[in-house]
Amino acid sequence: MVKRNQLIKILVVASLLCGCSSTSAFHSETLVLKQTETESQTLEVTMETINEVWEVGEMPEMVYAEYEEGMGGISWIASYVDGKKATVSEDYVVTYDSEGNIISKTAVIGSRQETEAVAPKMQFGGSVSVGSEFYPTMVTYGIDCAGCYVSPEGTGGTSAGVQVGYHSVRQADGEMREGIKYGDYYIVAADPSIPLCSILTIYDHGFSGEGLTPGVPFQAIVLDRGGAIKGSILDLFKGSQGNTNISNDRSADTRVVIERVGGRSGSNACKY
């Protein structure tokens, strides 16, 4: 005599193999089986189709993707795009008893699907956002640059309203401090697409002097604009045009990462 659970499995598999019912037809159905008329016992069996997806392999290494015309965004800024591991998915017909226990689980023939891995990438044509990066042309300027205004007291102002001198910068607390830094940040002029008060980390640069060492990363704050400062050009403030304490190897392959976009609200928007 066939046992009850064996009988259930036989009926399920038989119906699948003969094509008497499609996989989807099993969804949320209940089968009632009678062992004998005299026993008057019934056993409820619920069947449903489920889909399972799992990842396989490793995440590919990150790549850089060039800007293509018409794709939008800023051509010289690269933003991060998530990657995906390869996946496998398959449908299964699952049979449960009346208490929710799994009696059988059978793969549906022909339902297996595979997707290829997609590498994460830094896509040029990105946005001005935290983590985005670009490769600038680095130049320097002083308050006495061509076209710049210097007051009789020997001071000038940045586009963000920060007063600077030949070798001094007014700080957020109002103090005029010796040097070329605003707080802990060097000052740069940048393209208008990068909001004032944004903070940048500058890698693989060629600057030397005034606390800078070639190749050692430093942070800068965008406090200024410039008529010739367009696109990926960054202009580092060095006090006066004649400041020979700082030099720049322009052959360096500099990389810049955006750490903060814009500043705080109110009168201290650029406060560090």
Short mmCIF file of C-alpha atoms in Angstrom, two decimals:
data_model
loop_
_atom_site.label_atom_id
_atom_site.label_comp_id
_atom_site.label_asym_id
_atom_site.label_seq_id
_atom_site.Cartn_x
_atom_site.Cartn_y
_atom_site.Cartn_z
CA MET A 1 0.00 0.00 0.00
CA VAL A 2 1.31 3.43 -0.88
CA LYS A 3 1.82 5.66 2.14
CA ARG A 4 -0.07 8.91 2.29
CA ASN A 5 2.91 11.25 1.79
CA GLN A 6 4.19 9.09 -1.07
CA LEU A 7 0.78 9.22 -2.74
CA ILE A 8 0.83 13.03 -2.57
CA LYS A 9 4.25 13.25 -4.18
CA ILE A 10 3.24 10.84 -6.93
CA LEU A 11 0.15 12.88 -7.78
CA VAL A 12 2.09 16.16 -7.82
CA VAL A 13 4.92 14.88 -10.01
CA ALA A 14 2.52 13.05 -12.31
CA SER A 15 0.46 16.16 -12.91
CA LEU A 16 3.59 18.17 -13.69
CA LEU A 17 5.02 15.61 -16.11
CA CYS A 18 1.84 14.90 -18.01
CA GLY A 19 1.09 18.58 -18.57
CA CYS A 20 -2.31 18.20 -16.98
CA SER A 21 -1.83 21.52 -15.29
CA SER A 22 0.60 24.39 -15.86
CA THR A 23 2.97 25.57 -13.13
CA SER A 24 0.98 28.73 -12.56
CA ALA A 25 -2.18 26.71 -12.10
CA PHE A 26 -0.74 25.25 -8.90
CA HIS A 27 -0.50 28.64 -7.26
CA SER A 28 -2.53 28.70 -4.04
CA GLU A 29 -4.51 25.55 -4.98
CA THR A 30 -5.56 22.95 -2.43
CA LEU A 31 -5.80 19.25 -3.25
CA VAL A 32 -8.02 16.99 -1.14
CA LEU A 33 -7.08 13.30 -1.19
CA LYS A 34 -9.09 10.37 0.27
CA GLN A 35 -7.19 7.24 1.19
CA THR A 36 -10.30 5.02 1.35
CA GLU A 37 -13.99 5.71 1.47
CA THR A 38 -14.31 3.92 4.81
CA GLU A 39 -11.54 5.93 6.50
CA SER A 40 -13.21 9.25 5.58
CA GLN A 41 -9.85 10.96 6.12
CA THR A 42 -8.73 13.94 4.03
CA LEU A 43 -5.29 15.45 3.62
CA GLU A 44 -5.01 19.03 2.37
CA VAL A 45 -2.03 19.88 0.17
CA THR A 46 -1.18 23.43 -0.90
CA MET A 47 1.03 24.15 -3.90
CA GLU A 48 2.60 27.36 -5.15
CA THR A 49 5.25 28.52 -7.59
CA ILE A 50 8.14 30.57 -6.19
CA ASN A 51 11.12 32.25 -7.81
CA GLU A 52 14.56 32.20 -6.22
CA VAL A 53 17.46 34.48 -7.20
CA TRP A 54 21.02 34.20 -5.94
CA GLU A 55 24.32 35.95 -6.68
CA VAL A 56 27.34 34.10 -8.05
CA GLY A 57 30.99 35.05 -8.44
CA GLU A 58 32.79 38.23 -7.39
CA MET A 59 32.02 41.88 -8.05
CA PRO A 60 34.08 43.07 -11.06
CA GLU A 61 36.71 45.77 -10.55
CA MET A 62 35.64 49.38 -11.00
CA VAL A 63 36.16 50.97 -14.41
CA TYR A 64 36.06 54.52 -15.79
CA ALA A 65 33.55 55.25 -18.54
CA GLU A 66 34.11 58.11 -20.95
CA TYR A 67 31.59 60.85 -21.59
CA GLU A 68 29.44 60.45 -24.68
CA GLU A 69 27.71 63.29 -26.47
CA GLY A 70 24.05 63.69 -25.57
CA MET A 71 24.22 61.76 -22.31
CA GLY A 72 23.75 64.83 -20.13
CA GLY A 73 25.58 65.75 -16.94
CA ILE A 74 28.93 67.54 -16.73
CA SER A 75 31.40 66.08 -19.20
CA TRP A 76 34.50 66.50 -17.00
CA ILE A 77 32.99 65.17 -13.75
CA ALA A 78 32.79 61.44 -13.05
CA SER A 79 30.15 60.06 -10.68
CA TYR A 80 29.91 56.59 -9.18
CA VAL A 81 27.46 54.06 -10.65
CA ASP A 82 26.77 50.81 -8.77
CA GLY A 83 27.73 47.49 -10.26
CA LYS A 84 26.02 44.10 -9.91
CA LYS A 85 27.23 40.56 -9.37
CA ALA A 86 26.17 37.84 -11.78
CA THR A 87 22.88 36.19 -10.79
CA VAL A 88 20.98 32.94 -11.35
CA SER A 89 17.19 32.65 -10.96
CA GLU A 90 14.91 29.64 -11.13
CA ASP A 91 11.23 28.82 -10.53
CA TYR A 92 10.19 26.04 -8.17
CA VAL A 93 6.89 24.31 -7.44
CA VAL A 94 6.65 23.88 -3.68
CA THR A 95 4.14 21.63 -1.95
CA TYR A 96 3.07 22.18 1.67
CA ASP A 97 1.00 20.13 4.07
CA SER A 98 -1.86 21.64 6.07
CA GLU A 99 0.58 22.80 8.74
CA GLY A 100 2.80 24.66 6.29
CA ASN A 101 5.63 22.13 6.20
CA ILE A 102 7.35 21.64 2.85
CA ILE A 103 6.64 18.21 1.39
CA SER A 104 8.46 18.68 -1.91
CA LYS A 105 10.27 21.34 -3.97
CA THR A 106 10.70 20.75 -7.70
CA ALA A 107 12.51 22.97 -10.20
CA VAL A 108 10.40 24.04 -13.17
CA ILE A 109 12.06 22.83 -16.36
CA GLY A 110 13.24 25.68 -18.58
CA SER A 111 12.81 28.39 -15.93
CA ARG A 112 16.52 28.89 -15.10
CA GLN A 113 17.89 32.29 -16.11
CA GLU A 114 21.34 33.82 -15.74
CA THR A 115 22.47 37.46 -15.83
CA GLU A 116 26.02 38.70 -16.33
CA ALA A 117 27.91 40.80 -13.81
CA VAL A 118 28.06 44.57 -14.34
CA ALA A 119 31.21 46.38 -13.19
CA PRO A 120 30.82 49.44 -10.95
CA LYS A 121 32.09 52.54 -12.71
CA MET A 122 32.99 56.18 -12.47
CA GLN A 123 30.93 57.63 -15.31
CA PHE A 124 31.99 60.93 -16.87
CA GLY A 125 28.98 63.11 -17.52
CA GLY A 126 28.23 62.96 -13.80
CA SER A 127 26.97 65.51 -11.29
CA VAL A 128 28.48 67.76 -8.64
CA SER A 129 27.88 65.43 -5.71
CA VAL A 130 29.78 63.99 -2.77
CA GLY A 131 32.19 61.34 -4.00
CA SER A 132 32.27 62.57 -7.59
CA GLU A 133 35.70 63.37 -9.00
CA PHE A 134 37.50 65.17 -11.81
CA TYR A 135 40.99 65.66 -13.19
CA PRO A 136 41.80 69.38 -13.17
CA THR A 137 44.39 71.66 -14.66
CA MET A 138 45.94 73.29 -11.58
CA VAL A 139 47.08 76.93 -11.67
CA THR A 140 47.77 79.59 -9.02
CA TYR A 141 46.79 83.23 -8.44
CA GLY A 142 47.28 86.11 -6.01
CA ILE A 143 45.18 89.08 -4.97
CA ASP A 144 47.25 91.27 -7.34
CA CYS A 145 46.48 89.14 -10.40
CA ALA A 146 45.59 90.82 -13.70
CA GLY A 147 42.09 92.25 -13.36
CA CYS A 148 41.97 91.76 -9.57
CA TYR A 149 41.21 94.68 -7.25
CA VAL A 150 43.50 95.45 -4.32
CA SER A 151 42.42 98.08 -1.80
CA PRO A 152 44.79 100.82 -0.56
CA GLU A 153 45.14 98.72 2.61
CA GLY A 154 46.49 95.83 0.55
CA THR A 155 43.48 93.53 0.75
CA GLY A 156 41.06 92.01 -1.69
CA GLY A 157 37.93 89.88 -1.54
CA THR A 158 36.86 86.51 -2.83
CA SER A 159 33.55 85.71 -4.51
CA ALA A 160 32.38 84.18 -1.24
CA GLY A 161 33.08 87.44 0.61
CA VAL A 162 36.20 86.30 2.45
CA GLN A 163 38.82 89.07 2.76
CA VAL A 164 42.38 88.13 1.78
CA GLY A 165 45.73 89.93 1.85
CA TYR A 166 49.14 89.44 0.27
CA HIS A 167 49.82 86.66 2.79
CA SER A 168 46.81 86.64 5.10
CA VAL A 169 43.19 85.48 5.18
CA ARG A 170 40.31 86.71 7.35
CA GLN A 171 38.93 83.72 9.25
CA ALA A 172 35.34 82.82 10.13
CA ASP A 173 35.79 84.42 13.57
CA GLY A 174 36.87 87.73 12.00
CA GLU A 175 40.58 87.40 12.73
CA MET A 176 43.02 88.30 9.93
CA ARG A 177 45.47 85.40 10.10
CA GLU A 178 48.90 85.10 8.47
CA GLY A 179 49.11 82.53 5.67
CA ILE A 180 47.04 81.42 2.67
CA LYS A 181 44.53 79.09 4.36
CA TYR A 182 40.94 79.57 5.49
CA GLY A 183 40.79 77.50 8.64
CA ASP A 184 42.39 74.19 7.72
CA TYR A 185 41.62 74.58 4.02
CA TYR A 186 43.58 76.06 1.14
CA ILE A 187 41.53 78.39 -1.06
CA VAL A 188 40.66 77.67 -4.69
CA ALA A 189 38.69 79.34 -7.45
CA ALA A 190 36.52 76.91 -9.41
CA ASP A 191 33.98 76.70 -12.21
CA PRO A 192 30.51 78.05 -11.25
CA SER A 193 29.09 74.51 -11.50
CA ILE A 194 30.83 73.78 -8.18
CA PRO A 195 29.03 75.85 -5.51
CA LEU A 196 30.94 78.26 -3.31
CA CYS A 197 32.00 76.78 0.04
CA SER A 198 32.31 73.27 -1.42
CA ILE A 199 35.18 71.25 0.01
CA LEU A 200 37.55 69.25 -2.21
CA THR A 201 40.34 66.76 -1.55
CA ILE A 202 43.20 67.13 -4.02
CA TYR A 203 45.34 64.05 -4.77
CA ASP A 204 48.49 63.44 -6.82
CA HIS A 205 49.25 67.15 -7.20
CA GLY A 206 52.53 68.85 -7.97
CA PHE A 207 52.45 71.70 -5.43
CA SER A 208 55.37 72.36 -3.11
CA GLY A 209 55.74 74.95 -0.35
CA GLU A 210 53.38 76.74 2.05
CA GLY A 211 52.78 73.41 3.82
CA LEU A 212 52.21 71.44 0.61
CA THR A 213 54.21 68.40 -0.50
CA PRO A 214 53.92 66.92 -4.01
CA GLY A 215 51.66 63.87 -4.04
CA VAL A 216 50.45 64.33 -0.44
CA PRO A 217 46.66 64.99 -0.45
CA PHE A 218 45.32 68.26 0.89
CA GLN A 219 41.89 69.82 1.23
CA ALA A 220 40.68 73.06 -0.28
CA ILE A 221 37.52 75.14 -0.08
CA VAL A 222 35.93 76.84 -3.08
CA LEU A 223 35.80 80.54 -2.18
CA ASP A 224 36.41 82.22 -5.51
CA ARG A 225 35.62 82.42 -9.22
CA GLY A 226 37.61 83.72 -12.16
CA GLY A 227 36.98 84.82 -15.73
CA ALA A 228 39.37 82.18 -17.05
CA ILE A 229 38.38 79.50 -14.53
CA LYS A 230 36.04 77.33 -16.54
CA GLY A 231 35.43 73.61 -16.65
CA SER A 232 37.93 71.48 -14.77
CA ILE A 233 40.46 74.27 -14.12
CA LEU A 234 41.25 74.91 -10.44
CA ASP A 235 43.10 78.07 -9.33
CA LEU A 236 44.94 77.83 -6.00
CA PHE A 237 45.24 81.07 -3.99
CA LYS A 238 48.86 81.79 -3.02
CA GLY A 239 48.60 85.29 -1.49
CA SER A 240 50.48 87.46 -3.95
CA GLN A 241 51.44 86.80 -7.54
CA GLY A 242 55.06 87.13 -6.54
CA ASN A 243 54.95 84.46 -3.81
CA THR A 244 57.87 82.21 -4.70
CA ASN A 245 57.41 80.00 -1.64
CA ILE A 246 54.99 77.85 -3.59
CA SER A 247 55.70 76.05 -6.84
CA ASN A 248 53.58 73.87 -9.10
CA ASP A 249 54.60 70.95 -11.28
CA ARG A 250 51.79 71.15 -13.83
CA SER A 251 52.70 67.79 -15.34
CA ALA A 252 51.18 66.03 -12.32
CA ASP A 253 48.07 63.93 -13.03
CA THR A 254 45.97 65.55 -10.31
CA ARG A 255 42.70 64.01 -9.14
CA VAL A 256 40.04 65.88 -7.13
CA VAL A 257 37.26 64.31 -5.05
CA ILE A 258 34.24 66.38 -3.94
CA GLU A 259 33.79 66.02 -0.17
CA ARG A 260 31.08 68.62 0.46
CA VAL A 261 28.79 70.43 -1.95
CA GLY A 262 28.18 74.06 -1.00
CA GLY A 263 28.12 75.28 2.56
CA ARG A 264 25.82 76.01 5.41
CA SER A 265 22.97 78.50 5.25
CA GLY A 266 23.15 82.05 6.57
CA SER A 267 26.01 84.51 6.91
CA ASN A 268 28.53 81.81 7.88
CA ALA A 269 27.83 79.62 4.85
CA CYS A 270 31.54 78.87 4.36
CA LYS A 271 32.34 78.37 8.04
CA TYR A 272 34.57 75.35 8.48
#
